Amino acid sequence: MRLMWTGGFRGRVEDADRIPVLRSGLAPVAAQDTALSWVGHSTYVLRTGGAAVLTDPVWSARIPGVPRRLTPPGVAFSELPPIDAVVISHNHYDHLDAPTIQRLPRSTPVLVPAGLGRWFRRRGFTEVVELDWWQSAEVAGLTFDFAPARHWSRRGPRDTCRSLWGSWVITGPRHRVYFAGDTGYGPHFAEIAQRYPGIDVAMVPIGAYDPRWFMKPVHMDPEEAVQAVADLGATYAATMHWGTFVLTREPVVEPLVRVRKAWREAGRDPEQLWDLAVGESRVLTA
């Protein structure tokens, strides 16, 4: 009721044309290197150790209850390489998109939170790995560790928190990356750093945070995201969860402005902030 009285969820979109978009396709990457390409929202194409991984894949123009996508997917689905694994952070519609999932070969390995495997098996997927926090699995020469997050899960009126939610640590032959999924700020970042030292790149959400009295427990703001990267001990930060769907009140470009300012004020090297345009890639060499 308070949300409705104070203006609801949706923010202003007048400056949506300022969201940077760079749809240049996926450049070749050497097997010993790691490349991250931002498709939009929380979807990344991660190529590392000779394998290709999708995070929370969403290619749909619309998801239930949310206005139409602001920016096109940064990588066309038809341009994707063969996908060796998919990781899902939780089952909210902006992270688990059924139309996109249906486009994947049913033999694609999917790694999901505990309680979510049945959703995939019912759709014909044959290689489904369910993990609890701190459990791990090896797929395509990579190690996938499921770690905590401060969030929740629900897809319908009667399944609130019936499946788990979390983040992923993905370790290849030369690099270790972290995918935060969707999360509020908390001590779990420091615990993840202690268990998985040497994170090279952390993919962290910077949007969907306003109003803070409502969103703070489950979504970080840009300043908290910068602190989370420090807690993780990550060398690089790759931003996400902004500029794609209008979920909350903040102006659509504000997360980018604020994360750049917070990064600078933290004294971090600007080259280590991967504030990617939609469709842009960065490569971490061996």
XYZ file of N, CA and C in Angstrom:
858
model
N 0.828 -1.206 0.000
C 0.000 0.000 0.000
C 0.860 1.252 0.000
N 1.948 1.201 0.767
C 2.846 2.369 0.806
C 3.440 2.627 -0.582
N 3.817 1.557 -1.284
C 4.358 1.714 -2.631
C 3.347 2.380 -3.553
N 2.098 1.948 -3.492
C 1.085 2.519 -4.366
C 0.827 3.990 -4.035
N 0.800 4.306 -2.749
C 0.552 5.683 -2.334
C 1.699 6.604 -2.730
N 2.900 6.049 -2.840
C 4.070 6.897 -3.123
C 4.550 6.790 -4.562
N 3.702 6.268 -5.451
C 4.066 6.319 -6.865
C 4.314 4.996 -7.539
N 4.214 3.894 -6.818
C 4.403 2.590 -7.437
C 5.855 2.237 -7.677
N 6.064 1.207 -8.503
C 7.403 0.664 -8.742
C 8.156 1.366 -9.861
N 7.473 1.748 -10.942
C 8.155 2.058 -12.183
C 8.821 3.420 -12.184
N 10.076 3.433 -12.688
C 10.841 4.668 -12.782
C 10.681 5.344 -14.127
N 11.372 6.452 -14.295
C 11.321 7.232 -15.529
C 12.199 6.586 -16.599
N 11.746 6.686 -17.837
C 12.484 6.078 -18.944
C 12.842 7.100 -20.025
N 12.724 8.399 -19.712
C 12.993 9.417 -20.723
C 14.414 9.353 -21.276
N 15.343 8.898 -20.453
C 16.735 8.855 -20.892
C 17.166 7.465 -21.339
N 16.204 6.632 -21.728
C 16.545 5.271 -22.148
C 17.468 5.270 -23.358
N 17.409 6.332 -24.182
C 18.285 6.380 -25.356
C 19.744 6.624 -24.992
N 20.011 6.875 -23.715
C 21.387 7.041 -23.247
C 22.015 5.737 -22.775
N 21.245 4.664 -22.730
C 21.808 3.365 -22.361
C 22.755 2.926 -23.477
N 24.017 2.699 -23.180
C 24.962 2.356 -24.247
C 24.711 0.960 -24.814
N 24.721 0.864 -26.131
C 24.532 -0.403 -26.827
C 25.645 -0.555 -27.856
N 26.304 -1.698 -27.846
C 27.402 -1.966 -28.778
C 27.270 -3.409 -29.251
N 26.465 -3.620 -30.264
C 26.199 -4.984 -30.739
C 27.188 -5.335 -31.846
N 28.369 -5.737 -31.456
C 29.433 -6.029 -32.419
C 29.704 -7.517 -32.572
N 28.888 -8.351 -31.955
C 29.067 -9.800 -32.076
C 30.135 -10.321 -31.138
N 30.286 -11.629 -31.128
C 31.263 -12.272 -30.256
C 32.584 -12.436 -30.994
N 33.600 -11.762 -30.505
C 34.925 -11.890 -31.111
C 35.544 -13.226 -30.703
N 36.432 -13.771 -31.529
C 37.121 -15.011 -31.151
C 37.898 -14.822 -29.848
N 38.003 -15.889 -29.071
C 38.746 -15.825 -27.816
C 39.628 -17.066 -27.708
N 40.848 -16.878 -27.280
C 41.772 -17.996 -27.122
C 41.337 -18.865 -25.942
N 41.635 -20.155 -26.029
C 41.197 -21.094 -25.000
C 41.747 -20.744 -23.625
N 42.941 -20.121 -23.579
C 43.537 -19.794 -22.288
C 43.007 -18.479 -21.707
N 42.203 -17.745 -22.487
C 41.669 -16.471 -22.029
C 40.227 -16.621 -21.565
N 39.731 -15.556 -20.920
C 38.350 -15.516 -20.462
C 37.679 -14.282 -21.032
N 36.525 -14.452 -21.664
C 35.787 -13.338 -22.256
C 34.394 -13.282 -21.657
N 33.950 -12.063 -21.318
C 32.597 -11.825 -20.835
C 31.897 -10.899 -21.809
N 30.712 -11.286 -22.249
C 29.903 -10.471 -23.158
C 28.545 -10.257 -22.514
N 28.145 -8.965 -22.363
C 26.889 -8.661 -21.680
C 25.752 -8.642 -22.688
N 24.816 -9.556 -22.510
C 23.637 -9.631 -23.373
C 22.578 -8.647 -22.915
N 22.533 -8.383 -21.620
C 21.537 -7.507 -21.012
C 21.020 -8.121 -19.731
N 20.520 -7.257 -18.842
C 20.027 -7.650 -17.529
C 21.096 -8.497 -16.812
N 20.790 -9.752 -16.453
C 21.789 -10.586 -15.782
C 22.347 -11.668 -16.692
N 22.162 -11.498 -17.982
C 22.620 -12.494 -18.942
C 23.997 -12.137 -19.477
N 24.944 -13.031 -19.247
C 26.291 -12.925 -19.801
C 26.593 -14.182 -20.605
N 27.374 -14.001 -21.648
C 28.028 -15.121 -22.308
C 29.451 -15.155 -21.768
N 29.760 -16.178 -21.022
C 31.087 -16.368 -20.450
C 31.813 -17.443 -21.240
N 32.991 -17.098 -21.764
C 33.818 -18.070 -22.469
C 35.147 -18.175 -21.740
N 35.416 -19.352 -21.222
C 36.622 -19.564 -20.438
C 37.030 -21.030 -20.534
N 38.305 -21.275 -20.566
C 38.790 -22.649 -20.619
C 38.297 -23.415 -21.824
N 37.985 -22.730 -22.904
C 37.474 -23.388 -24.088
C 35.999 -23.721 -24.041
N 35.301 -23.350 -22.971
C 33.876 -23.635 -22.808
C 33.076 -22.342 -22.861
N 31.787 -22.465 -23.175
C 30.869 -21.327 -23.220
C 29.744 -21.553 -22.219
N 29.501 -20.548 -21.370
C 28.511 -20.640 -20.306
C 27.549 -19.460 -20.414
N 26.257 -19.709 -20.216
C 25.258 -18.653 -20.134
C 24.825 -18.469 -18.684
N 24.691 -17.214 -18.272
C 24.163 -16.912 -16.944
C 22.751 -16.353 -17.087
N 21.819 -16.904 -16.327
C 20.426 -16.431 -16.289
C 19.953 -15.956 -17.663
N 19.865 -16.832 -18.656
C 19.617 -16.378 -20.031
C 18.195 -15.858 -20.255
N 18.110 -14.610 -20.707
C 16.828 -13.979 -21.035
C 16.979 -13.254 -22.374
N 16.349 -13.823 -23.409
C 16.329 -13.169 -24.724
C 14.947 -12.618 -25.071
N 13.952 -12.829 -24.239
C 12.596 -12.380 -24.549
C 12.491 -10.858 -24.523
N 11.588 -10.331 -25.367
C 11.335 -8.891 -25.392
C 10.483 -8.463 -24.207
N 9.682 -9.402 -23.677
C 8.834 -9.092 -22.526
C 8.911 -10.240 -21.533
N 8.747 -9.882 -20.266
C 8.571 -10.880 -19.211
C 7.321 -10.487 -18.427
N 6.685 -11.431 -17.750
C 5.417 -11.129 -17.082
C 5.520 -9.989 -16.076
N 4.561 -9.071 -16.157
C 4.450 -8.006 -15.181
C 5.409 -6.855 -15.340
N 6.160 -6.823 -16.428
C 7.199 -5.805 -16.605
C 7.045 -5.179 -17.988
N 7.250 -3.852 -18.137
C 7.182 -3.242 -19.464
C 8.189 -3.855 -20.433
N 7.953 -3.617 -21.692
C 8.777 -4.173 -22.756
C 10.252 -3.810 -22.557
N 11.117 -4.693 -22.982
C 12.564 -4.531 -22.877
C 13.001 -3.186 -23.469
N 13.909 -2.488 -22.771
C 14.380 -1.187 -23.220
C 15.431 -1.291 -24.320
N 16.261 -2.302 -24.251
C 17.366 -2.464 -25.194
C 17.327 -3.880 -25.754
N 17.729 -4.072 -26.998
C 17.711 -5.426 -27.569
C 18.805 -6.276 -26.946
N 18.678 -7.593 -27.008
C 19.774 -8.435 -26.520
C 21.074 -8.066 -27.225
N 22.140 -7.962 -26.448
C 23.414 -7.523 -26.998
C 24.063 -8.516 -27.930
N 23.652 -9.764 -27.855
C 24.137 -10.825 -28.737
C 22.905 -11.551 -29.263
N 22.800 -11.686 -30.570
C 21.677 -12.432 -31.141
C 21.770 -13.895 -30.731
N 20.635 -14.500 -30.435
C 20.640 -15.897 -30.020
C 21.276 -16.778 -31.084
N 21.052 -16.434 -32.335
C 21.602 -17.224 -33.442
C 23.120 -17.119 -33.536
N 23.705 -16.120 -32.880
C 25.154 -15.930 -32.918
C 25.878 -16.674 -31.803
N 25.126 -17.314 -30.916
C 25.761 -17.984 -29.787
C 26.586 -19.184 -30.259
N 27.728 -19.418 -29.611
C 28.454 -20.663 -29.861
C 27.719 -21.819 -29.193
N 28.116 -23.057 -29.450
C 27.533 -24.167 -28.683
C 27.717 -23.921 -27.187
N 26.638 -24.059 -26.438
C 26.662 -23.746 -25.012
C 26.975 -25.007 -24.214
N 28.028 -24.916 -23.395
C 28.474 -26.066 -22.614
C 27.788 -26.158 -21.260
N 27.249 -25.039 -20.763
C 26.556 -25.053 -19.471
C 25.741 -23.775 -19.321
N 24.658 -23.893 -18.557
C 23.825 -22.751 -18.190
C 23.735 -22.727 -16.675
N 23.923 -21.548 -16.075
C 23.725 -21.417 -14.627
C 22.526 -20.510 -14.370
N 21.722 -20.905 -13.403
C 20.536 -20.156 -13.000
C 20.704 -19.755 -11.541
N 20.448 -18.484 -11.244
C 20.603 -18.020 -9.866
C 19.340 -18.241 -9.033
N 18.154 -18.074 -9.661
C 16.891 -18.292 -8.959
C 15.774 -18.245 -9.993
N 14.546 -18.426 -9.547
C 13.464 -18.679 -10.505
C 12.591 -17.482 -10.847
N 12.949 -16.254 -10.454
C 12.152 -15.099 -10.858
C 12.162 -14.958 -12.386
N 11.093 -14.401 -12.921
C 10.904 -14.394 -14.378
C 11.980 -13.618 -15.125
N 12.595 -12.641 -14.486
C 13.651 -11.885 -15.171
C 15.005 -12.587 -15.099
N 15.044 -13.778 -14.491
C 16.275 -14.571 -14.426
C 16.083 -15.987 -14.975
N 14.866 -16.465 -14.928
C 14.539 -17.770 -15.494
C 13.408 -17.549 -16.495
N 13.770 -17.425 -17.765
C 12.842 -17.063 -18.827
C 12.498 -18.301 -19.642
N 11.267 -18.797 -19.483
C 10.875 -20.056 -20.128
C 11.019 -20.021 -21.651
N 10.596 -18.958 -22.345
C 10.768 -18.965 -23.808
C 12.219 -19.088 -24.246
N 13.128 -18.469 -23.524
C 14.546 -18.600 -23.862
C 15.045 -20.007 -23.576
N 14.680 -20.536 -22.427
C 15.106 -21.887 -22.061
C 14.634 -22.900 -23.104
N 13.433 -22.700 -23.625
C 12.884 -23.633 -24.612
C 13.690 -23.628 -25.913
N 14.481 -22.594 -26.163
C 15.285 -22.512 -27.388
C 16.597 -23.289 -27.278
N 16.928 -23.742 -26.082
C 18.182 -24.461 -25.882
C 18.023 -25.941 -26.193
N 19.061 -26.583 -26.709
C 19.008 -28.040 -26.868
C 18.760 -28.708 -25.513
N 17.947 -29.748 -25.504
C 17.594 -30.383 -24.235
C 18.769 -31.123 -23.609
N 19.849 -31.314 -24.358
C 21.041 -31.955 -23.808
C 21.982 -30.952 -23.134
N 21.625 -29.662 -23.159
C 22.476 -28.647 -22.538
C 22.543 -28.869 -21.032
N 23.731 -28.977 -20.444
C 23.818 -29.080 -18.986
C 23.344 -27.782 -18.321
N 22.458 -27.913 -17.336
C 21.985 -26.755 -16.587
C 22.274 -26.984 -15.108
N 22.818 -25.952 -14.470
C 23.124 -26.006 -13.042
C 22.189 -25.039 -12.335
N 21.438 -25.561 -11.361
C 20.335 -24.804 -10.783
C 20.333 -24.930 -9.264
N 19.660 -23.997 -8.581
C 19.528 -24.104 -7.122
C 18.680 -25.312 -6.720
N 18.916 -25.793 -5.515
C 18.146 -26.915 -4.985
C 16.650 -26.621 -5.065
N 15.897 -27.594 -5.531
C 14.459 -27.459 -5.646
C 13.966 -27.006 -7.005
N 14.888 -26.636 -7.906
C 14.497 -26.109 -9.213
C 14.717 -27.121 -10.335
N 15.319 -28.252 -10.035
C 15.619 -29.224 -11.075
C 14.384 -29.771 -11.765
N 13.319 -29.968 -11.016
C 12.099 -30.535 -11.590
C 11.549 -29.656 -12.708
N 11.669 -28.344 -12.570
C 11.183 -27.410 -13.595
C 11.854 -27.700 -14.935
N 13.136 -27.996 -14.904
C 13.877 -28.268 -16.136
C 13.611 -29.680 -16.647
N 13.552 -30.631 -15.758
C 13.313 -32.012 -16.194
C 11.942 -32.153 -16.851
N 10.964 -31.430 -16.361
C 9.629 -31.471 -16.964
C 9.647 -30.912 -18.382
N 10.631 -30.114 -18.695
C 10.763 -29.534 -20.038
C 11.743 -30.314 -20.901
N 12.145 -31.481 -20.424
C 12.914 -32.386 -21.254
C 14.415 -32.282 -21.140
N 14.925 -31.477 -20.216
C 16.377 -31.381 -20.071
C 16.913 -32.624 -19.367
N 17.985 -33.145 -19.919
C 18.486 -34.442 -19.465
C 19.699 -34.338 -18.558
N 20.377 -33.210 -18.552
C 21.554 -33.027 -17.698
C 21.303 -31.846 -16.770
N 20.668 -32.132 -15.648
C 20.280 -31.110 -14.680
C 21.007 -31.387 -13.364
N 21.735 -30.387 -12.895
C 22.480 -30.519 -11.641
C 21.897 -29.541 -10.633
N 21.349 -30.061 -9.528
C 20.819 -29.222 -8.450
C 21.846 -29.136 -7.328
N 22.091 -27.923 -6.854
C 23.082 -27.744 -5.793
C 22.520 -26.908 -4.655
N 22.952 -27.247 -3.468
C 22.715 -26.422 -2.286
C 23.906 -25.482 -2.137
N 23.773 -24.493 -1.246
C 24.898 -23.595 -1.005
C 26.145 -24.381 -0.597
N 27.267 -23.998 -1.157
C 28.595 -24.547 -0.904
C 28.813 -25.914 -1.550
N 27.875 -26.375 -2.346
C 28.114 -27.590 -3.110
C 28.706 -27.241 -4.473
N 29.357 -28.227 -5.100
C 30.031 -27.957 -6.371
C 29.818 -29.112 -7.343
N 30.063 -28.798 -8.607
C 29.972 -29.797 -9.675
C 30.973 -29.412 -10.755
N 31.401 -30.406 -11.523
C 32.304 -30.159 -12.640
C 31.583 -30.453 -13.948
N 31.625 -29.482 -14.850
C 31.000 -29.607 -16.164
C 31.918 -28.938 -17.184
N 32.171 -29.604 -18.279
C 32.936 -29.049 -19.408
C 34.310 -28.533 -18.986
N 34.927 -29.208 -18.036
C 36.254 -28.809 -17.594
C 36.282 -27.634 -16.645
N 35.110 -27.162 -16.211
C 35.003 -26.055 -15.266
C 34.406 -26.554 -13.950
N 34.750 -25.880 -12.860
C 34.156 -26.188 -11.564
C 33.139 -25.106 -11.220
N 31.921 -25.546 -10.900
C 30.833 -24.633 -10.554
C 30.507 -24.817 -9.075
N 30.669 -23.744 -8.298
C 30.326 -23.762 -6.877
C 29.133 -22.845 -6.655
N 28.113 -23.373 -5.973
C 26.918 -22.585 -5.675
C 27.103 -21.939 -4.313
N 26.928 -20.621 -4.260
C 27.201 -19.849 -3.051
C 25.957 -19.064 -2.641
N 25.929 -18.538 -1.421
C 24.733 -17.827 -0.948
C 24.497 -16.499 -1.662
N 23.287 -16.009 -1.505
C 22.877 -14.662 -1.892
C 21.756 -14.257 -0.942
N 21.512 -12.953 -0.836
C 20.387 -12.465 -0.033
C 19.237 -12.130 -0.977
N 18.343 -13.074 -1.145
C 17.257 -12.867 -2.080
C 16.089 -13.773 -1.706
N 15.315 -14.238 -2.694
C 14.165 -15.100 -2.442
C 13.751 -15.704 -3.774
N 12.730 -16.549 -3.762
C 12.274 -17.181 -4.994
C 10.759 -17.276 -5.005
N 10.200 -17.184 -6.216
C 8.776 -17.425 -6.427
C 8.464 -17.280 -7.912
N 7.608 -18.174 -8.434
C 7.073 -18.033 -9.786
C 5.546 -18.007 -9.800
N 4.932 -18.462 -8.747
C 3.482 -18.507 -8.678
C 3.000 -18.170 -7.282
N 1.705 -18.236 -7.038
C 1.158 -17.819 -5.743
C 1.451 -18.769 -4.596
N 1.882 -20.020 -4.900
C 2.013 -21.004 -3.823
C 3.398 -21.624 -3.727
N 4.409 -21.008 -4.351
C 5.739 -21.625 -4.310
C 6.805 -20.699 -3.737
N 6.393 -19.743 -2.898
C 7.356 -18.790 -2.342
C 8.443 -19.512 -1.568
N 9.674 -19.298 -1.979
C 10.866 -19.847 -1.328
C 10.858 -21.379 -1.267
N 10.183 -22.015 -2.219
C 10.197 -23.475 -2.288
C 11.465 -23.983 -2.987
N 12.110 -23.122 -3.767
C 13.413 -23.461 -4.341
C 14.427 -22.440 -3.846
N 15.700 -22.826 -3.919
C 16.753 -21.986 -3.366
C 17.129 -20.879 -4.352
N 17.946 -19.967 -3.904
C 18.493 -18.876 -4.709
C 19.954 -18.741 -4.323
N 20.763 -18.131 -5.185
C 22.167 -18.020 -4.823
C 23.005 -17.412 -5.930
N 24.303 -17.579 -5.804
C 25.281 -17.043 -6.744
C 26.220 -18.172 -7.150
N 27.083 -17.891 -8.134
C 27.940 -18.936 -8.677
C 29.391 -18.486 -8.749
N 30.271 -19.378 -8.334
C 31.715 -19.210 -8.534
C 32.117 -20.226 -9.603
N 32.670 -19.732 -10.685
C 33.019 -20.592 -11.825
C 34.526 -20.537 -12.008
N 35.166 -21.689 -11.874
C 36.617 -21.758 -11.900
C 37.078 -22.558 -13.102
N 37.903 -21.911 -13.924
C 38.474 -22.568 -15.087
C 39.944 -22.850 -14.890
N 40.632 -23.265 -15.940
C 42.051 -23.601 -15.809
C 42.917 -22.421 -15.371
N 42.538 -21.198 -15.765
C 43.376 -20.034 -15.473
C 42.669 -18.925 -14.705
N 41.353 -18.862 -14.798
C 40.636 -17.746 -14.180
C 39.460 -18.231 -13.347
N 39.102 -17.399 -12.366
C 37.934 -17.654 -11.520
C 37.017 -16.443 -11.598
N 35.737 -16.679 -11.925
C 34.779 -15.592 -12.016
C 33.623 -15.850 -11.063
N 32.940 -14.771 -10.721
C 31.820 -14.839 -9.780
C 30.601 -14.201 -10.430
N 29.479 -14.895 -10.364
C 28.212 -14.383 -10.871
C 27.260 -14.226 -9.699
N 26.915 -12.984 -9.366
C 26.159 -12.711 -8.146
C 24.681 -13.043 -8.261
N 24.158 -13.169 -9.497
C 22.720 -13.356 -9.630
C 21.995 -12.113 -9.163
N 21.119 -12.264 -8.199
C 20.334 -11.163 -7.634
C 20.522 -11.210 -6.124
N 20.916 -10.114 -5.519
C 21.235 -10.184 -4.091
C 21.254 -8.815 -3.436
N 20.888 -8.791 -2.150
C 21.173 -7.650 -1.327
C 22.596 -7.754 -0.794
N 23.071 -6.654 -0.232
C 24.424 -6.654 0.337
C 24.419 -7.372 1.685
N 25.522 -8.060 1.980
C 25.615 -8.736 3.259
C 26.962 -9.385 3.478
N 27.149 -10.035 4.628
C 28.432 -10.651 4.969
C 28.776 -11.871 4.126
N 27.840 -12.345 3.316
C 28.129 -13.531 2.510
C 29.243 -13.274 1.498
N 29.423 -12.025 1.081
C 30.486 -11.745 0.118
C 31.868 -12.030 0.711
N 32.072 -11.621 1.951
C 33.353 -11.890 2.599
C 33.563 -13.381 2.821
N 32.499 -14.092 3.128
C 32.620 -15.540 3.320
C 32.952 -16.234 1.999
N 32.350 -15.760 0.911
C 32.673 -16.316 -0.401
C 34.140 -16.077 -0.728
N 34.633 -14.891 -0.425
C 36.044 -14.585 -0.675
C 36.963 -15.504 0.111
N 36.562 -15.822 1.335
C 37.387 -16.696 2.171
C 37.425 -18.120 1.617
N 36.303 -18.587 1.116
C 36.239 -19.950 0.590
C 36.811 -20.065 -0.815
N 36.699 -18.988 -1.589
C 37.135 -19.024 -2.997
C 38.024 -17.816 -3.283
N 39.248 -17.857 -2.799
C 40.144 -16.714 -3.013
C 40.544 -16.598 -4.477
N 40.988 -15.400 -4.836
C 41.518 -15.194 -6.179
C 40.469 -15.026 -7.252
N 39.337 -14.392 -6.933
C 38.327 -14.120 -7.949
C 38.854 -13.037 -8.887
N 38.856 -13.331 -10.172
C 39.359 -12.366 -11.152
C 38.303 -11.339 -11.528
N 37.112 -11.802 -11.849
C 36.035 -10.908 -12.274
C 34.767 -11.247 -11.502
N 34.097 -10.221 -10.979
C 32.813 -10.403 -10.305
C 31.735 -9.712 -11.115
N 30.741 -10.485 -11.571
C 29.571 -9.924 -12.241
C 28.554 -9.569 -11.159
N 28.303 -8.274 -10.986
C 27.482 -7.818 -9.856
C 26.331 -6.938 -10.342
N 25.150 -7.077 -9.720
C 24.002 -6.240 -10.079
C 24.143 -4.842 -9.496
N 23.734 -3.838 -10.286
C 23.830 -2.447 -9.812
C 22.496 -1.723 -9.899
N 21.433 -2.357 -10.383
C 20.160 -1.672 -10.567
C 19.019 -2.318 -9.816
N 17.818 -1.719 -9.975
C 16.587 -2.180 -9.315
C 16.696 -2.042 -7.802
N 16.984 -0.817 -7.337
C 17.246 -0.602 -5.910
C 16.352 0.439 -5.245
N 15.510 1.132 -5.964
C 14.740 2.235 -5.400
C 13.241 1.893 -5.414
N 12.529 2.088 -4.266
C 12.937 2.746 -3.029
C 13.739 1.822 -2.105
N 14.715 2.392 -1.422
C 15.609 1.586 -0.587
C 14.880 0.934 0.570
N 13.880 1.590 1.152
C 13.203 0.985 2.299
C 12.564 -0.346 1.921
N 12.271 -0.509 0.632
C 11.630 -1.740 0.175
C 12.616 -2.715 -0.449
N 13.590 -2.215 -1.225
C 14.457 -3.076 -2.020
C 15.765 -3.468 -1.333
N 16.170 -2.748 -0.307
C 17.490 -2.977 0.289
C 17.750 -4.428 0.708
N 16.805 -5.143 1.277
C 17.114 -6.518 1.694
C 17.465 -7.464 0.543
N 17.021 -7.136 -0.685
C 17.175 -8.105 -1.773
C 17.927 -7.583 -2.989
N 18.147 -6.261 -3.102
C 18.869 -5.687 -4.238
C 19.893 -4.670 -3.753
N 21.115 -4.770 -4.241
C 22.145 -3.795 -3.907
C 21.957 -2.525 -4.721
N 22.375 -1.392 -4.140
C 22.516 -0.184 -4.937
C 23.956 -0.123 -5.456
N 24.289 0.819 -6.328
C 25.635 0.824 -6.926
C 26.766 0.922 -5.902
N 26.558 1.701 -4.857
C 27.613 1.845 -3.846
C 27.841 0.524 -3.108
N 26.773 -0.174 -2.795
C 26.916 -1.483 -2.153
C 27.572 -2.486 -3.090
N 27.289 -2.382 -4.369
C 27.911 -3.289 -5.338
C 29.422 -3.102 -5.366
N 29.866 -1.856 -5.313
C 31.310 -1.594 -5.283
C 31.921 -2.178 -4.012
N 31.234 -2.032 -2.883
C 31.741 -2.607 -1.637
C 31.755 -4.131 -1.712
N 30.754 -4.712 -2.348
C 30.713 -6.172 -2.484
C 31.910 -6.687 -3.271
N 32.283 -5.973 -4.322
C 33.454 -6.374 -5.113
C 34.706 -6.338 -4.245
N 34.816 -5.316 -3.392
C 35.953 -5.245 -2.473
C 35.925 -6.410 -1.490
N 34.749 -6.723 -0.952
C 34.626 -7.833 -0.010
C 35.019 -9.155 -0.662
N 34.664 -9.301 -1.924
C 34.980 -10.523 -2.667
C 36.462 -10.638 -2.998
N 37.181 -9.526 -2.919
C 38.584 -9.521 -3.304
C 38.773 -9.657 -4.803
N 37.754 -9.290 -5.580
C 37.818 -9.435 -7.035
C 38.644 -8.314 -7.642
N 39.373 -8.652 -8.680
C 40.186 -7.651 -9.375
C 39.334 -6.761 -10.258
N 38.402 -7.359 -10.993
C 37.549 -6.625 -11.921
C 36.089 -6.771 -11.511
N 35.289 -5.751 -11.841
C 33.842 -5.803 -11.643
C 33.169 -5.635 -12.988
N 32.240 -6.521 -13.320
C 31.426 -6.416 -14.526
C 29.991 -6.137 -14.100
N 29.440 -5.014 -14.541
C 28.121 -4.595 -14.081
C 27.003 -5.295 -14.853
N 25.840 -5.381 -14.203
C 24.671 -6.019 -14.826
C 23.420 -5.602 -14.065
N 22.263 -6.143 -14.490
C 20.980 -5.937 -13.813
C 20.572 -4.468 -13.845
N 20.744 -3.858 -15.012
C 20.275 -2.493 -15.220
C 20.125 -2.309 -16.739
N 19.400 -1.257 -17.154
C 19.355 -0.877 -18.550
C 18.607 -1.831 -19.472
N 17.864 -2.781 -18.919
C 17.168 -3.760 -19.763
C 15.674 -3.765 -19.471
N 15.293 -4.013 -18.232
C 13.896 -3.998 -17.826
C 13.700 -2.939 -16.742
N 12.573 -2.241 -16.794
C 12.250 -1.247 -15.765
C 11.541 -1.970 -14.625
N 12.276 -2.227 -13.561
C 11.740 -2.980 -12.429
C 11.391 -2.077 -11.253
N 12.127 -0.979 -11.089
C 11.961 -0.128 -9.916
C 12.042 1.342 -10.320
N 12.126 2.242 -9.344
C 11.887 3.663 -9.574
C 13.063 4.474 -10.103
N 14.284 4.028 -9.871
C 15.400 4.884 -10.245
C 15.418 5.163 -11.749
N 15.850 6.371 -12.173
C 16.002 6.639 -13.605
C 16.915 5.592 -14.233
N 16.643 5.205 -15.470
C 17.259 4.008 -16.023
C 18.777 4.104 -16.174
N 19.336 5.306 -16.311
C 20.788 5.436 -16.473
C 21.487 5.728 -15.141
N 20.725 6.026 -14.111
C 21.327 6.375 -12.821
C 22.276 5.307 -12.276
N 21.976 4.003 -12.385
C 22.924 3.011 -11.849
C 24.317 3.133 -12.440
N 24.416 3.402 -13.730
C 25.726 3.531 -14.369
C 26.472 4.745 -13.847
N 25.783 5.863 -13.714
C 26.413 7.086 -13.204
C 26.908 6.880 -11.779
N 26.085 6.264 -10.955
C 26.443 6.098 -9.548
C 27.555 5.072 -9.347
N 27.563 3.990 -10.127
C 28.619 2.997 -9.926
C 29.971 3.559 -10.354
N 30.010 4.353 -11.399
C 31.269 4.976 -11.812
C 31.786 5.922 -10.734
N 30.888 6.697 -10.157
C 31.268 7.627 -9.088
C 31.761 6.864 -7.861
N 31.040 5.822 -7.456
C 31.432 5.049 -6.277
C 32.767 4.347 -6.497
N 32.986 3.832 -7.697
C 34.245 3.165 -8.017
C 35.412 4.147 -7.915
N 35.206 5.333 -8.458
C 36.235 6.371 -8.412
C 36.510 6.793 -6.969
N 35.463 6.994 -6.183
C 35.637 7.434 -4.798
C 36.265 6.357 -3.929
N 36.137 5.093 -4.334
C 36.781 3.996 -3.608
C 38.262 3.883 -3.952
N 38.718 4.693 -4.897
C 40.119 4.665 -5.273
C 40.500 3.504 -6.155
N 39.517 2.900 -6.821
C 39.795 1.756 -7.673
C 40.239 2.209 -9.063
N 41.017 1.366 -9.719
C 41.492 1.625 -11.074
C 40.301 1.648 -12.033
N 40.091 2.746 -12.771
C 38.943 2.805 -13.695
C 38.956 1.684 -14.728
N 40.148 1.199 -15.102
C 40.231 0.134 -16.092
C 39.703 -1.194 -15.556
N 39.568 -1.297 -14.244
C 39.080 -2.534 -13.643
C 37.569 -2.552 -13.432
N 36.905 -1.447 -13.802
C 35.450 -1.418 -13.797
C 34.966 -1.691 -15.209
N 34.397 -2.860 -15.425
C 33.870 -3.235 -16.738
C 32.397 -2.821 -16.789
N 32.182 -1.511 -17.001
C 30.834 -0.954 -17.099
C 30.373 -1.082 -18.548
N 30.080 -2.293 -18.944
C 29.898 -2.636 -20.347
C 28.632 -2.033 -20.943
N 28.726 -1.705 -22.235
C 27.531 -1.433 -23.015
C 26.831 -2.756 -23.308
N 25.536 -2.687 -23.579
C 24.806 -3.889 -23.977
C 25.441 -4.431 -25.259
N 25.910 -5.664 -25.201
C 26.559 -6.277 -26.350
C 28.074 -6.196 -26.333
N 28.622 -5.442 -25.400
C 30.076 -5.273 -25.350
C 30.747 -6.466 -24.668
N 31.989 -6.732 -25.047
C 32.774 -7.815 -24.460
C 34.064 -7.265 -23.886
N 34.569 -7.954 -22.887
C 35.918 -7.689 -22.367
C 36.624 -9.033 -22.241
N 37.932 -9.008 -22.440
C 38.725 -10.223 -22.416
C 39.781 -10.123 -21.332
N 39.880 -11.160 -20.541
C 40.914 -11.281 -19.521
C 41.921 -12.284 -20.035
N 43.136 -11.816 -20.282
C 44.153 -12.701 -20.854
C 44.851 -13.485 -19.755
N 45.460 -14.576 -20.168
C 46.137 -15.448 -19.211
C 47.331 -14.747 -18.572
